[in-house]
């Protein structure tokens, strides 16, 4: 038992069910001695199983639409009340695109949906930080983490406008990380996680094949939600106080790969099967 | 006379007056044999000197608010009419932040302004590309360029929400560059230019000191608007057909510098002047 | 006829036969009005067809082992003699690994070979620059280009110690680019080219499959040696004077891709052929 | 007490005296429950205070010239003997340039020294990995870390050929990280640390002014050796198993900064002191 987060207080946005990355992070933070509140949208609370997580971790749930400043303000105020003071860490695991959901291809984006994608998936992170900053709700040397994806740097077929949202999210982490670090010694980072089979992720068409590819490309294989939870608690702990404004690739090595032996062997097989009897 | 753009047709968004980057690019494109239309907002047309540039380069002006899809559509349709067919190149030199103008600091952003910053400075680029794509208005092997800034990667004091807008702009260049390349062999890139003393730029508080620093940091000094015009025509020409989805640093070497001798000598001087008689 | 390099003088290292990237660049530089000398190792001169290129472009050949400072010095001195003064551009297209040739895998490198790989493929670039700098052999606003590959950033199965050599090469371009820019206004860049089917490249095991993959990943397809020649002359021209210390991706968009539709469709096919009669 | 490294065994290369980064890492690893051996060159052992560290942490010292494969082999074999089996982590904190020491400027490098710089500072890392791989000396899910510096990406006045060595070091981390991950589930990363006032660092001319600049640029200030030790143990722990082939910036935010308010205020002061009476 490492007790890395002993005495730490936090807020975790975005846990839905036990496949959620935020869920695993909450479990791990609990295991490491942290106390925290949980927040998600009213709809998510209805369809997810957050009560179970709350019970398991002794947490209270505060519903919030993360695009609404007043809702976020309520989360921070209630959290400080419940937890007995300022928090030490915040997790932002929020993202959604109506363009993706409605299968609107990137060159035909609906711009109302596009702004909504940016608002939910990226601007909400600014709002979380702005509210926390105004309320002075995060202790010195606190840590804020948002979850991102390599689509922010490299285009992936079908990831659509979420790529732009992730690029914006990472920029906000840098921009606000500068201010929050300078003024209050709070660090802000993003983790760029392997594609992960969450309930949200499993809706993405073709994610199986993509995950097979990234699994074969990454020397250590894809990082899963449990691996992510392990890493995230190190970022919440006092051991990483001087890391800020970074996007940290947590992906089994994928980001630094051009072509692996395993992926290439699989790829080559695609050419070797042109016999006529094949089905 | 190189005649790099002989026979090429284009659209140039964002020229205001003779200090504008887009203005210099228009002059150079004209010199290199291109014909094109010019577009800017009605307000800019009133306060700028675009008529002069139009006369000089034999171009027509088509007013447009680049946040309005219908306006952009009009620009492309009229341009094809005027120029006699599809275009070969498009320049996007558009950006504005009300948060910057109104000196609202980054941790206190007005979110209506923020979305407006993103809309004007980044989403407008998607709209330009989406309209062009739908109208099939760009010839095969055409070239689209948007102007960016290193704030997309590294936070600069006072650049505020324009940093996020540039990060989003560069992401759009990649996302749409993939689609447009795959479907129509059109390339999409951004140029990350040195800080440049345009009419817009000169309004930024502290730009003098920043430009002094980047001048001393860059082994070749800052790139100015004329240098940029030179480079941009190579990107519009047929000589760079296989470059796409890139952000190209055109900055005298600044992006690859950690600390130069000249900047350090200047910096050190700041410590050496503590005499009492100094004012 | 653009005549981009009218009046320019240069030195081209590394042309072997008509498949060589340096060969295509020489042809294009000639077409654009440049005069230059050609250099390669005595062995390469014996087995290649450099005489043909020399005749075609009106160039003289100066043999040199690019790992020997005295040989390089001879190339610069003779070139200035032949061309009538300082040069304006230099191309470095030199690379070789005995570990690759002898199929020694990366975790079993022979360190004498490894240092040789670095010396031939990267340190030779420093030597070229150092000799040029000492002799003051490059005109102000001259341009030096070396050819690199994305293996410098991302690991590719089988590229072996050439990846390290390319990383070193790109670092030398930055380090010397700073000095040469500051002192003499000379720019130094590397081009990161698509995998290219040269005589050297065709020896690499599995390059066919890799090139198929990168072709499908890149929205504009792989850049070939002729495309590269086009781009390189823009870097030698006066139109790109403020670009330095950069590594420029010339690869049809590959560097900014995470996964394309075409590559994924091919990849998925590998799973669909498990009939027993298949060979 | 977190006990993050309980039961872990390791090898730490490069501790010299109590200012050393490796020294602080050794202390922290000990505090977190690890056992390890220490290694440095015979000369360093003579002039440093490694005995003191060995006593304090209950470690044995194994002298080695890290450019000699046989010496490294001895370190691994003895370490496994002493520690009772394979190791879980390895720290590489080794670097030296005779060109820097002898103040030979970058455009006049002595090439024997240059190869020596690369050998000591980068190739030694390959040798460490190669020996470990051949001896199968690292447990599954082990972690190897080397210390790097941002000069690998951005040129710093006076850092000279150490920049190239760090670029090579980071490339080796990627290249071998792929192999070691694929074959043995061992991860390999580099940490890009703030400039740090070690005994080695303090010899670098002008490091004071540079550290002042980076301190003012970084929102959280420079990371010192103790901060580094904290972060490094997280990388050695089981909580970061899926991070590999990465270069992790541990620098108070410096790497993501373009210009800070504090650095700019200081810089501007350099212009404000031109009174005649000033000395």
Short mmCIF file of C-alpha atoms in Angstrom, two decimals, chain B residues 150 153-158 206 209-214 216-217 254-275 277-279, chain D residues 150 153-158 206 209-214 216-217 254-275 277-279:
data_model
loop_
_atom_site.label_atom_id
_atom_site.label_comp_id
_atom_site.label_asym_id
_atom_site.label_seq_id
_atom_site.Cartn_x
_atom_site.Cartn_y
_atom_site.Cartn_z
CA UNK B 150 4.21 29.66 -32.29
CA UNK B 153 2.84 25.32 -29.17
CA UNK B 154 4.33 27.59 -26.51
CA UNK B 155 2.57 29.98 -24.20
CA UNK B 156 3.39 33.65 -24.57
CA UNK B 157 2.52 36.21 -21.98
CA UNK B 158 -0.38 38.34 -23.23
CA UNK B 206 4.48 44.84 -25.42
CA UNK B 209 9.98 44.10 -26.47
CA UNK B 210 8.86 40.68 -27.66
CA UNK B 211 10.04 41.41 -31.18
CA UNK B 212 13.37 42.59 -29.84
CA UNK B 213 13.74 39.32 -27.97
CA UNK B 214 12.79 37.11 -30.91
CA UNK B 216 18.01 38.49 -30.91
CA UNK B 217 17.06 34.85 -30.39
CA UNK B 254 13.40 31.03 -33.47
CA UNK B 255 11.38 27.83 -33.01
CA UNK B 256 14.55 25.75 -32.69
CA UNK B 257 16.33 28.07 -30.29
CA UNK B 258 16.64 27.58 -26.55
CA UNK B 259 18.93 30.56 -25.87
CA UNK B 260 21.11 32.63 -28.17
CA UNK B 261 24.26 34.55 -27.39
CA UNK B 262 22.74 37.86 -28.44
CA UNK B 263 19.59 37.45 -26.36
CA UNK B 264 21.58 36.31 -23.34
CA UNK B 265 23.96 39.26 -23.55
CA UNK B 266 20.99 41.60 -23.61
CA UNK B 267 19.28 39.75 -20.78
CA UNK B 268 22.36 39.87 -18.60
CA UNK B 269 22.53 43.61 -19.02
CA UNK B 270 19.31 43.88 -17.05
CA UNK B 271 21.23 42.93 -13.92
CA UNK B 272 24.13 45.26 -14.44
CA UNK B 273 22.42 48.56 -14.06
CA UNK B 274 21.63 49.24 -10.51
CA UNK B 275 23.33 52.58 -10.14
CA UNK B 277 21.39 57.94 -10.48
CA UNK B 278 19.73 55.94 -13.20
CA UNK B 279 16.22 56.88 -14.12
CA UNK D 150 16.08 20.41 -23.82
CA UNK D 153 15.36 19.95 -29.27
CA UNK D 154 16.44 23.60 -29.06
CA UNK D 155 19.87 25.07 -29.49
CA UNK D 156 21.39 26.80 -26.48
CA UNK D 157 24.35 29.09 -26.71
CA UNK D 158 27.42 27.32 -25.26
CA UNK D 206 27.12 31.41 -17.96
CA UNK D 209 22.30 33.73 -16.14
CA UNK D 210 20.69 30.86 -18.01
CA UNK D 211 19.22 29.46 -14.81
CA UNK D 212 17.90 32.88 -13.91
CA UNK D 213 16.19 33.06 -17.28
CA UNK D 214 14.68 29.57 -17.11
CA UNK D 216 11.67 33.31 -14.63
CA UNK D 217 10.31 31.60 -17.73
CA UNK D 254 9.78 25.73 -19.38
CA UNK D 255 9.47 23.53 -22.47
CA UNK D 256 5.96 24.83 -23.17
CA UNK D 257 6.78 28.50 -22.66
CA UNK D 258 7.33 31.06 -25.40
CA UNK D 259 7.66 34.10 -23.14
CA UNK D 260 6.63 34.69 -19.55
CA UNK D 261 5.72 37.92 -17.83
CA UNK D 262 8.53 37.62 -15.31
CA UNK D 263 11.22 36.94 -17.91
CA UNK D 264 9.95 39.76 -20.10
CA UNK D 265 9.91 42.26 -17.25
CA UNK D 266 13.51 41.37 -16.49
CA UNK D 267 14.48 41.50 -20.15
CA UNK D 268 12.91 44.92 -20.62
CA UNK D 269 14.93 46.27 -17.74
CA UNK D 270 18.05 45.79 -19.83
CA UNK D 271 16.95 48.68 -22.04
CA UNK D 272 16.06 51.06 -19.28
CA UNK D 273 19.47 51.76 -17.95
CA UNK D 274 21.36 53.88 -20.34
CA UNK D 275 22.22 56.73 -18.05
CA UNK D 277 26.82 57.73 -14.91
CA UNK D 278 26.15 54.03 -14.80
CA UNK D 279 29.06 51.72 -14.57
#
